[in-house]
Amino acid sequence: MNVEQVLFYLFAVGAIAGCSGVVLSRNPINSAVSLVAAFFFLAGNYVLLHANFMAIVQILVYAGAIMVLFLFVLMLLNQRDEELGPRTFSIAPLLGIFAAAVVSVTIGAGFMSYRNATANFPGEVPLSFGTAEQIGRSLMTTHLLPFELVSLLLLVGIVSAVVVAKRRL
Amino acid sequence: MFSPIDFAILLLKIGVITLGFALPIGGLLTLYGDRKLSALIQNRVGPNRAKVFGIQSSLLSLPQFVADGIKMLFKEDAMPDNADRFWHFIAPALALLPAITLWAVIPFGDLYCTGTVQVKDYMDVCVGGEQKNYFSIANLDAGLLYVFAISSISVYGAALAGWSTNSKFALIGGLRSTAQMISYEVTMGLSLAGTMLIYGTLNLNEMAQQQGALLGGWLPAWGIVYQPVAFFLFFIAMMAETKRAPFDVPEGESEIVAGYFTEFSALKFGAIQLSEYVGTIFVGALVATIFFGGWQVPFLYGDGFHFGSGGVDIAVPYEGVVALRLVAFIAKTLFFVLLQFMLRWTLPRFRYDQIMNLGWKILLPISIANLVITAIIVLAF
């Protein structure tokens, strides 16, 4: 195994552990921080795929902005262990594990067949791949329409947030 | 891809920049800035009781520094009964880690040229050699975004420190710090968007390189010349990010004891304090890099000083140029640290609602206006 493979397995195991932490931990704060850790490991994998810009934006937006707001709300609620109710057993988690296993096996099988079907990979990526400049260029040329539509979606989100908040002001 | 020598150089760079520059200067500032400099500014004497072998001596209050350090090391590490043990243990590290990680992209000097340096259009051009990255840990393409990403992570330390101790004061401090930091991050990002447009790059070293140009043949083209409004917005926003006076409501000792680190003692307290000071120096370094030319010394290029449009006026060997630039960068950084201290010990603490109003209703609209006007100007010329 070369360094990249070692790092990949490190990040992959970390990401899976983080995601498991989100589902398995009882305390909502622990869940939120596990998700942040999972984002970091995913960002590490992005870096291995030469997508440095994506990795940084992932941390900036998800870990740095969205999860901070989650944490803020969770801290405001500040639920203690006893407020979460008694520990009960239900069939739902087991069904969830089963469903997750089915989905991941299906997707994995799909990727494996794709990998076997395509004999030649794209090969070495150019050095400019995944830089801010390259992504900006492709967003502003090839993918201009989806990009503008997403910005419209964000605008709708902002306006609706103001409308919802205004009702209570 | 990495030779052992490269790896050794990388480790050396990390060691020198974090352990040799950021942390010691941060530690010294904790002691000197907070104790003696504040006293000087506020016309007090400051702590002067620490003695060496019973001899009362001022010695620049150095014994006091040693006493502070020893006290911090040997204090009992107290933890409240109902604290979340895990997060109480981790939170100070989460506060200190981003503060140190941020230093990875700060260029202390230009890329080192192994060949001969020629000066063309106020830029050093390296001929017949490689450019070695000796003066920053990582010469990242998206360096500025990296700074934003890591500084947005630093919220977690304070927030979790406040939450984990199961104390109402600490929780309020943690909430205040979270609210304050996410409010000022918006201004921080938007104020720098204008400078990104001007420089056309996110790489901090390339930004510093571009600031070597001369406007009209005499005025150094530093960022503050192009973006004076952004400088003030960014400086204020970054000061708020460090959570020190006058933006220290998360700490607010007159209202909530010590805010989010009320229940931390010994070196955990030390780590949180140190993270704020390392943050303070980082603000200095970043402001120097983006708005004040970084490692550039005015009129100094790879082969010496150029005062006119003609050739070299005072020849300086390349090693000398590198050394001068390093000194210039550190001097600029320390100047902005000093400026922050002077602001900090002059202004009283803002009220919480004043901080929120300043962030959302004053700084944010100005930074958006600055961005739009900059964009129009860049597009027009």
Coordinates of C-alpha atoms in Angstrom, one line a residue:
Chain A
M1 CA 0.0 0.0 0.0
N2 CA 1.3 3.4 -0.8
V3 CA 0.7 6.5 1.3
E4 CA -2.4 7.5 -0.6
Q5 CA -4.1 4.2 0.1
V6 CA -3.2 4.3 3.8
L7 CA -4.7 7.8 4.0
F8 CA -7.8 6.7 2.1
Y9 CA -8.5 3.9 4.5
L10 CA -7.8 6.1 7.4
F11 CA -10.2 8.8 6.2
A12 CA -12.8 6.2 5.1
V13 CA -12.8 4.5 8.5
G14 CA -13.0 7.9 10.2
A15 CA -15.9 9.0 8.1
I16 CA -17.8 5.7 8.8
A17 CA -17.0 6.0 12.5
G18 CA -18.2 9.6 12.5
C19 CA -21.4 8.8 10.7
S20 CA -22.1 5.9 13.0
G21 CA -21.5 8.3 15.9
V22 CA -24.3 10.5 14.5
V23 CA -26.8 7.7 14.5
L24 CA -25.7 5.8 17.6
S25 CA -24.9 8.4 20.2
R26 CA -27.7 9.4 22.5
N27 CA -26.6 12.9 23.3
P28 CA -27.6 15.3 20.4
I29 CA -24.4 17.3 20.9
N30 CA -22.2 14.2 20.4
S31 CA -24.2 13.4 17.3
A32 CA -23.6 16.9 15.9
V33 CA -19.9 16.9 16.6
S34 CA -19.6 13.3 15.1
L35 CA -21.1 14.7 11.9
V36 CA -18.5 17.5 11.9
A37 CA -15.8 14.9 12.3
A38 CA -17.3 12.9 9.4
F39 CA -17.2 16.0 7.3
F40 CA -13.5 16.4 8.0
F41 CA -12.7 12.9 7.0
L42 CA -14.8 13.3 3.8
A43 CA -12.8 16.5 3.1
G44 CA -9.6 14.4 3.5
N45 CA -10.9 12.0 0.9
Y46 CA -11.7 14.9 -1.4
V47 CA -8.1 16.1 -1.1
L48 CA -6.9 12.6 -2.1
L49 CA -9.1 13.0 -5.2
H50 CA -7.3 16.3 -6.1
A51 CA -10.5 18.2 -5.2
N52 CA -8.8 20.7 -2.8
F53 CA -11.3 23.4 -3.4
M54 CA -14.2 21.1 -2.7
A55 CA -12.5 19.9 0.5
I56 CA -12.1 23.5 1.8
V57 CA -15.6 24.5 0.8
Q58 CA -17.0 21.4 2.5
I59 CA -15.4 22.4 5.8
L60 CA -16.2 26.1 5.4
V61 CA -19.9 25.6 4.6
Y62 CA -20.9 22.4 6.3
A63 CA -18.6 22.1 9.3
G64 CA -18.0 25.8 9.8
A65 CA -21.5 27.3 9.1
I66 CA -24.3 24.8 9.1
M67 CA -23.2 22.5 11.9
V68 CA -22.3 25.5 14.0
L69 CA -25.9 26.6 13.7
F70 CA -27.1 23.1 14.6
L71 CA -24.8 23.1 17.6
F72 CA -26.1 26.6 18.6
V73 CA -29.7 25.4 18.6
L74 CA -28.8 22.2 20.5
M75 CA -27.0 24.2 23.1
L76 CA -30.0 26.5 23.5
L77 CA -32.2 23.5 24.1
N78 CA -29.6 22.0 26.3
Q79 CA -31.3 18.7 26.9
R80 CA -30.0 16.5 29.7
D81 CA -29.9 12.8 29.5
E82 CA -33.0 12.3 31.6
E83 CA -35.0 14.6 29.4
L84 CA -34.4 12.3 26.4
G85 CA -36.8 9.7 27.9
P86 CA -36.1 6.1 29.0
R87 CA -33.9 3.9 26.8
T88 CA -36.4 1.8 24.9
F89 CA -36.0 -0.9 22.4
S90 CA -37.7 -0.6 19.1
I91 CA -37.6 -2.5 15.8
A92 CA -36.9 0.7 13.8
P93 CA -33.0 0.8 14.2
L94 CA -32.7 -2.8 13.1
L95 CA -34.8 -2.2 10.0
G96 CA -32.7 0.9 9.4
I97 CA -29.5 -1.1 9.6
F98 CA -30.9 -3.7 7.2
A99 CA -32.0 -1.0 4.7
A100 CA -28.6 0.7 4.9
A101 CA -26.9 -2.6 4.2
V102 CA -29.1 -3.3 1.2
V103 CA -28.5 0.2 -0.2
S104 CA -24.7 0.2 0.3
V105 CA -24.3 -3.3 -1.2
T106 CA -26.4 -2.2 -4.2
I107 CA -24.3 0.9 -4.8
G108 CA -21.1 -1.0 -4.2
A109 CA -22.0 -3.6 -6.7
G110 CA -22.9 -0.9 -9.2
F111 CA -19.5 0.7 -8.8
M112 CA -17.7 -2.6 -9.0
S113 CA -19.4 -3.5 -12.2
Y114 CA -18.7 0.0 -13.6
R115 CA -15.1 -0.4 -12.7
N116 CA -14.8 -3.8 -14.4
A117 CA -16.6 -2.5 -17.5
T118 CA -14.4 0.5 -18.1
A119 CA -10.9 -0.8 -18.9
N120 CA -9.1 2.5 -19.1
F121 CA -9.5 5.2 -16.4
P122 CA -9.1 8.9 -17.2
G123 CA -5.5 8.5 -16.0
E124 CA -3.5 11.4 -14.5
V125 CA -5.5 14.4 -13.7
P126 CA -4.1 17.8 -14.9
L127 CA -2.6 20.0 -12.2
S128 CA -5.3 22.6 -12.5
F129 CA -8.0 20.1 -11.8
G130 CA -10.1 21.0 -8.8
T131 CA -8.6 24.5 -8.2
A132 CA -10.8 27.4 -7.4
E133 CA -10.1 28.9 -10.8
Q134 CA -11.1 25.8 -12.7
I135 CA -14.3 25.3 -10.8
G136 CA -15.2 29.0 -11.2
R137 CA -14.6 28.8 -14.9
S138 CA -16.7 25.8 -15.4
L139 CA -19.5 27.2 -13.2
M140 CA -19.5 30.4 -15.2
T141 CA -19.4 28.8 -18.6
T142 CA -20.6 25.2 -18.9
H143 CA -22.9 25.1 -15.9
L144 CA -24.1 28.7 -15.8
L145 CA -27.8 27.9 -15.9
P146 CA -27.8 25.4 -13.0
F147 CA -25.5 27.8 -11.1
E148 CA -27.9 30.7 -11.5
L149 CA -30.9 28.6 -10.7
V150 CA -29.3 27.5 -7.4
S151 CA -28.6 31.1 -6.6
L152 CA -32.3 31.8 -7.2
L153 CA -33.1 28.9 -4.8
L154 CA -30.9 30.4 -2.2
L155 CA -32.7 33.8 -2.6
V156 CA -36.0 32.1 -2.1
G157 CA -34.7 30.5 1.0
I158 CA -33.5 33.9 2.4
V159 CA -36.8 35.6 1.6
S160 CA -38.8 32.8 3.2
A161 CA -36.6 32.9 6.3
V162 CA -37.4 36.6 6.6
V163 CA -41.1 36.0 6.1
V164 CA -41.2 33.3 8.7
A165 CA -39.2 35.4 11.2
K166 CA -41.2 38.5 10.5
R167 CA -44.4 36.9 11.6
R168 CA -42.9 36.6 15.1
L169 CA -41.3 39.9 15.3
Chain B
M1 CA 6.3 12.3 -4.4
F2 CA 7.9 13.4 -1.2
S3 CA 11.6 13.0 -0.7
P4 CA 12.9 12.6 2.9
I5 CA 14.6 16.0 2.6
D6 CA 11.3 17.7 1.6
F7 CA 9.7 16.0 4.5
A8 CA 12.4 17.2 6.9
I9 CA 12.1 20.7 5.6
L10 CA 8.3 20.5 6.1
L11 CA 8.6 19.3 9.7
L12 CA 11.2 22.0 10.3
K13 CA 8.9 24.7 8.9
I14 CA 6.0 23.5 11.0
G15 CA 8.2 23.4 14.1
V16 CA 9.7 26.9 13.6
I17 CA 6.5 28.6 12.6
T18 CA 4.2 27.1 15.3
L19 CA 6.5 26.3 18.2
G20 CA 9.1 28.9 17.3
F21 CA 7.0 31.8 16.4
A22 CA 3.2 31.6 17.0
L23 CA 3.1 29.9 20.4
P24 CA 6.0 31.7 22.1
I25 CA 5.0 35.1 20.9
G26 CA 1.5 34.2 21.9
G27 CA 2.6 33.2 25.3
L28 CA 4.8 36.2 25.8
L29 CA 1.9 38.5 24.8
T30 CA -0.4 36.8 27.2
L31 CA 1.9 37.9 29.9
Y32 CA 3.4 41.1 28.7
G33 CA 0.5 42.5 26.8
D34 CA -2.1 41.6 29.2
R35 CA -0.2 42.6 32.3
K36 CA 2.3 45.3 31.7
L37 CA 1.3 46.8 28.4
S38 CA -2.3 47.2 29.6
A39 CA -1.0 48.8 32.7
L40 CA 1.1 51.2 30.6
I41 CA -1.8 52.1 28.5
Q42 CA -4.2 52.6 31.4
N43 CA -1.6 54.5 33.5
R44 CA -1.3 51.8 36.1
V45 CA 1.8 50.1 37.5
G46 CA 0.7 46.5 36.8
P47 CA 1.8 43.4 38.7
N48 CA 5.1 44.1 40.4
R49 CA 5.1 41.8 43.4
A50 CA 6.9 38.7 42.1
K51 CA 10.4 38.5 43.7
V52 CA 13.5 36.6 42.9
F53 CA 15.1 35.2 46.1
G54 CA 13.4 37.9 48.1
I55 CA 14.8 40.7 46.1
Q56 CA 12.3 43.2 44.8
S57 CA 13.3 44.0 41.3
S58 CA 11.4 45.2 38.3
L59 CA 13.5 43.3 35.6
L60 CA 10.7 44.2 33.1
S61 CA 8.4 42.1 35.4
L62 CA 10.0 39.0 34.1
P63 CA 9.7 37.2 37.5
Q64 CA 6.0 37.8 37.3
F65 CA 5.9 36.0 33.9
V66 CA 7.7 33.0 35.4
A67 CA 5.4 33.0 38.4
D68 CA 2.4 33.1 36.1
G69 CA 3.6 30.1 34.1
I70 CA 4.5 28.0 37.1
K71 CA 1.2 28.8 38.7
M72 CA -0.7 27.7 35.6
L73 CA 1.3 24.5 35.4
F74 CA 0.8 23.4 39.0
K75 CA -2.7 24.5 39.6
E76 CA -5.3 21.8 40.3
D77 CA -7.2 20.7 37.2
A78 CA -10.7 21.1 38.6
M79 CA -13.7 19.7 36.8
P80 CA -17.3 20.4 37.9
D81 CA -19.3 17.4 39.1
N82 CA -21.8 17.2 36.3
A83 CA -19.5 18.2 33.6
D84 CA -19.4 16.2 30.4
R85 CA -16.0 14.7 31.1
F86 CA -15.1 14.0 27.5
W87 CA -15.9 17.4 26.0
H88 CA -14.5 19.2 29.1
F89 CA -11.2 17.5 28.3
I90 CA -11.3 18.0 24.5
A91 CA -12.7 21.6 24.3
P92 CA -9.5 23.5 25.2
A93 CA -7.7 21.5 22.5
L94 CA -10.4 22.2 20.0
A95 CA -9.9 25.9 20.8
L96 CA -6.1 25.8 20.4
L97 CA -5.9 23.5 17.4
P98 CA -7.5 25.8 14.7
A99 CA -5.6 28.8 16.1
I100 CA -2.3 26.9 15.3
T101 CA -3.5 25.2 12.1
L102 CA -4.3 28.6 10.6
W103 CA -0.6 29.4 10.4
A104 CA -0.1 26.8 7.7
V105 CA -0.8 29.2 4.8
I106 CA 0.9 32.4 6.1
P107 CA 3.9 33.3 3.9
F108 CA 6.7 34.6 6.0
G109 CA 8.7 35.3 2.8
D110 CA 8.6 34.8 -0.9
L111 CA 9.4 31.5 -2.6
Y112 CA 13.1 31.0 -2.5
C113 CA 14.8 31.1 -5.9
T114 CA 17.7 28.8 -6.3
G115 CA 18.8 30.4 -9.6
T116 CA 19.4 34.1 -10.3
V117 CA 16.7 36.6 -9.6
Q118 CA 15.8 39.2 -12.2
V119 CA 13.4 42.0 -11.6
K120 CA 10.7 42.7 -14.2
D121 CA 7.7 44.9 -13.8
Y122 CA 8.2 45.1 -10.0
M123 CA 8.1 41.3 -9.8
D124 CA 11.0 38.9 -9.0
V125 CA 11.5 36.5 -11.8
C126 CA 13.5 33.4 -11.1
V127 CA 15.8 32.4 -13.9
G128 CA 17.6 29.1 -14.1
G129 CA 16.5 27.6 -10.9
E130 CA 13.6 26.3 -8.9
Q131 CA 11.4 28.2 -6.6
K132 CA 11.5 26.6 -3.2
N133 CA 8.8 27.1 -0.6
Y134 CA 10.8 27.7 2.5
F135 CA 8.8 30.4 4.2
S136 CA 5.3 29.0 4.5
I137 CA 4.2 25.6 5.6
A138 CA 1.9 25.1 2.6
N139 CA 1.7 27.3 -0.5
L140 CA -2.0 26.6 -1.0
D141 CA -3.8 27.6 -4.1
A142 CA -7.0 28.4 -2.1
G143 CA -5.1 29.8 0.9
L144 CA -7.6 32.5 1.8
L145 CA -10.5 30.0 1.7
Y146 CA -8.4 27.8 4.0
V147 CA -8.2 30.6 6.4
F148 CA -12.0 31.1 6.3
A149 CA -12.6 27.4 6.7
I150 CA -10.3 26.9 9.7
S151 CA -11.4 30.1 11.4
S152 CA -15.0 29.0 11.1
I153 CA -14.1 25.8 12.8
S154 CA -12.7 27.7 15.8
V155 CA -16.2 28.3 17.0
Y156 CA -16.4 24.8 18.3
G157 CA -13.8 25.2 21.0
A158 CA -15.6 28.0 22.7
A159 CA -19.0 26.6 22.2
L160 CA -18.2 23.2 23.5
A161 CA -16.2 24.6 26.4
G162 CA -19.2 26.6 27.5
W163 CA -21.6 23.7 27.1
S164 CA -19.5 20.9 28.6
T165 CA -19.1 22.4 32.0
N166 CA -22.8 22.3 32.9
S167 CA -22.6 25.8 34.3
K168 CA -25.2 28.4 33.4
F169 CA -22.6 31.2 33.1
A170 CA -20.4 29.1 30.9
L171 CA -23.3 28.1 28.7
I172 CA -24.3 31.7 28.3
G173 CA -20.7 32.6 27.4
G174 CA -20.5 29.7 24.9
L175 CA -23.8 30.8 23.2
R176 CA -22.6 34.4 23.1
S177 CA -19.3 33.5 21.6
T178 CA -21.0 31.3 19.0
A179 CA -23.5 34.0 18.0
Q180 CA -20.7 36.7 17.9
M181 CA -18.4 34.6 15.8
I182 CA -20.9 33.5 13.2
S183 CA -22.1 37.1 12.9
Y184 CA -18.7 38.5 12.2
E185 CA -17.6 35.7 10.0
V186 CA -20.0 37.0 7.3
T187 CA -18.4 40.4 7.3
M188 CA -14.9 38.9 7.4
G189 CA -15.6 36.9 4.2
L190 CA -17.4 39.6 2.4
S191 CA -14.9 42.3 3.2
L192 CA -12.1 40.1 1.7
A193 CA -14.2 39.2 -1.4
G194 CA -13.3 42.7 -2.8
T195 CA -9.6 42.0 -2.3
M196 CA -10.0 38.7 -4.0
L197 CA -11.4 40.5 -7.0
I198 CA -8.5 43.0 -7.1
Y199 CA -5.7 40.4 -6.8
G200 CA -7.5 37.7 -8.8
T201 CA -6.1 35.0 -6.7
L202 CA -6.7 33.2 -3.4
N203 CA -3.1 32.4 -2.8
L204 CA -1.7 34.5 0.0
N205 CA 1.9 34.5 -1.4
E206 CA 0.7 35.6 -4.8
M207 CA -1.2 38.4 -3.1
A208 CA 2.0 39.5 -1.4
Q209 CA 3.9 39.3 -4.7
Q210 CA 1.4 41.6 -6.4
Q211 CA 1.8 44.2 -3.7
G212 CA 5.3 44.8 -4.8
A213 CA 4.1 47.0 -7.6
L214 CA 4.4 50.8 -7.4
L215 CA 1.5 53.1 -8.3
G216 CA 2.7 56.1 -10.2
G217 CA 6.2 55.0 -9.6
W218 CA 6.3 55.9 -5.9
L219 CA 3.3 54.5 -3.9
P220 CA 3.6 50.9 -2.9
A221 CA 0.5 49.1 -4.3
W222 CA -0.4 47.6 -0.9
G223 CA -3.9 46.3 -0.4
I224 CA -4.9 49.2 1.8
V225 CA -4.5 51.5 -1.1
Y226 CA -7.0 49.6 -3.2
Q227 CA -9.3 48.5 -0.4
P228 CA -9.2 50.9 2.5
V229 CA -12.8 50.2 3.5
A230 CA -12.2 46.5 3.5
F231 CA -9.2 46.9 5.7
F232 CA -11.3 48.5 8.5
L233 CA -14.1 46.1 8.1
F234 CA -11.8 43.1 8.1
F235 CA -9.8 44.4 11.1
I236 CA -12.9 45.0 13.2
A237 CA -14.4 41.6 12.2
M238 CA -11.2 39.8 13.0
M239 CA -10.9 41.5 16.3
A240 CA -14.4 40.3 17.1
E241 CA -13.4 36.8 16.1
T242 CA -10.6 36.7 18.6
K243 CA -13.2 37.4 21.4
R244 CA -11.0 39.9 23.2
A245 CA -11.9 43.4 24.4
P246 CA -13.8 45.4 23.2
F247 CA -15.6 42.4 21.8
D248 CA -15.3 40.2 24.9
V249 CA -18.9 39.7 25.9
P250 CA -18.4 35.9 25.7
E251 CA -16.0 36.4 28.6
G252 CA -17.8 39.3 30.2
E253 CA -16.3 39.0 33.7
S254 CA -18.6 41.6 35.2
E255 CA -21.7 39.7 34.2
I256 CA -20.9 36.0 33.7
V257 CA -17.7 35.4 35.8
A258 CA -15.4 34.4 33.0
G259 CA -17.9 33.3 30.4
Y260 CA -17.2 30.1 28.5
F261 CA -14.0 29.2 30.4
T262 CA -15.4 29.8 33.9
E263 CA -14.9 26.2 34.9
F264 CA -11.5 25.7 33.4
S265 CA -8.3 25.8 35.4
A266 CA -4.6 25.0 35.1
L267 CA -3.3 24.3 31.6
K268 CA -6.8 23.9 30.1
F269 CA -7.4 27.5 31.0
G270 CA -3.9 28.2 29.6
A271 CA -4.8 26.5 26.3
I272 CA -7.9 28.6 25.9
Q273 CA -6.0 31.8 26.7
L274 CA -3.2 30.9 24.4
S275 CA -5.6 30.2 21.6
E276 CA -6.9 33.7 21.9
Y277 CA -3.4 35.2 21.8
V278 CA -2.3 33.0 18.9
G279 CA -5.4 34.3 17.2
T280 CA -4.4 37.9 17.9
I281 CA -1.0 37.4 16.3
F282 CA -2.7 35.6 13.4
V283 CA -4.9 38.6 12.8
G284 CA -1.8 40.7 12.7
A285 CA -0.1 38.4 10.2
L286 CA -3.1 38.1 8.0
V287 CA -3.8 41.9 7.9
A288 CA -0.1 42.4 7.1
T289 CA -0.3 39.9 4.3
I290 CA -3.4 41.1 2.6
F291 CA -3.4 44.8 3.2
F292 CA 0.2 45.8 4.0
G293 CA 2.3 44.0 1.5
G294 CA 3.1 40.8 3.4
W295 CA 6.8 40.3 3.3
Q296 CA 7.3 43.2 0.8
V297 CA 9.7 45.9 1.8
P298 CA 8.8 49.1 -0.2
F299 CA 11.1 49.6 -3.1
L300 CA 13.1 46.4 -2.3
Y301 CA 13.1 43.7 -5.0
G302 CA 15.1 40.6 -5.5
D303 CA 18.4 42.4 -6.3
G304 CA 18.2 45.5 -4.2
F305 CA 16.4 48.8 -3.7
H306 CA 14.9 50.5 -6.8
F307 CA 13.9 54.0 -6.1
G308 CA 13.4 55.2 -9.6
S309 CA 12.3 53.5 -12.8
G310 CA 16.0 52.9 -13.6
G311 CA 17.9 49.9 -12.4
V312 CA 19.2 49.1 -9.0
D313 CA 20.0 52.0 -6.7
I314 CA 21.3 50.1 -3.7
A315 CA 22.3 46.6 -4.5
V316 CA 21.5 44.0 -1.8
P317 CA 22.5 40.3 -2.0
Y318 CA 19.6 37.9 -2.4
E319 CA 20.1 36.4 1.0
G320 CA 20.0 39.9 2.5
V321 CA 16.8 40.6 0.7
V322 CA 15.2 37.4 2.1
A323 CA 16.3 38.3 5.6
L324 CA 15.0 41.9 5.2
R325 CA 11.7 40.6 4.0
L326 CA 11.4 38.2 6.9
V327 CA 12.1 41.0 9.4
A328 CA 9.6 43.2 7.6
F329 CA 6.9 40.6 7.8
I330 CA 7.4 40.0 11.5
A331 CA 7.6 43.7 12.2
K332 CA 4.4 44.4 10.4
T333 CA 2.7 41.5 12.2
L334 CA 3.8 42.8 15.6
F335 CA 2.7 46.3 14.7
F336 CA -0.8 45.1 14.2
V337 CA -0.7 43.0 17.3
L338 CA 0.3 46.2 19.2
L339 CA -2.5 48.1 17.5
Q340 CA -5.0 45.5 18.7
F341 CA -3.6 45.8 22.2
M342 CA -4.0 49.6 22.2
L343 CA -7.6 49.3 20.9
R344 CA -8.3 46.6 23.4
W345 CA -7.1 48.5 26.5
T346 CA -8.6 51.8 25.4
L347 CA -12.1 50.9 24.5
P348 CA -14.7 49.7 27.0
R349 CA -16.6 46.5 26.4
F350 CA -19.5 46.8 24.0
R351 CA -22.9 45.6 25.1
Y352 CA -24.2 42.4 23.5
D353 CA -26.9 44.2 21.4
Q354 CA -24.4 46.8 20.3
I355 CA -22.1 44.0 19.0
M356 CA -25.0 42.4 17.1
N357 CA -26.1 45.8 15.7
L358 CA -22.6 46.7 14.6
G359 CA -22.1 43.3 13.0
W360 CA -25.4 42.9 11.1
K361 CA -26.6 46.5 10.6
I362 CA -23.5 48.5 10.0
L363 CA -20.5 46.3 9.0
L364 CA -22.4 43.9 6.8
P365 CA -24.2 46.5 4.6
I366 CA -20.9 48.4 4.2
S367 CA -19.0 45.3 3.2
I368 CA -21.7 44.4 0.6
A369 CA -21.6 47.9 -0.8
N370 CA -17.8 47.7 -0.9
L371 CA -17.9 44.4 -2.7
V372 CA -20.4 45.7 -5.3
I373 CA -18.5 48.9 -5.9
T374 CA -15.2 47.0 -6.2
A375 CA -16.8 44.6 -8.7
I376 CA -18.1 47.4 -10.8
I377 CA -14.7 49.2 -10.8
V378 CA -12.8 45.9 -11.6
L379 CA -15.2 45.2 -14.4
A380 CA -14.9 48.8 -15.8
F381 CA -11.1 48.9 -15.9

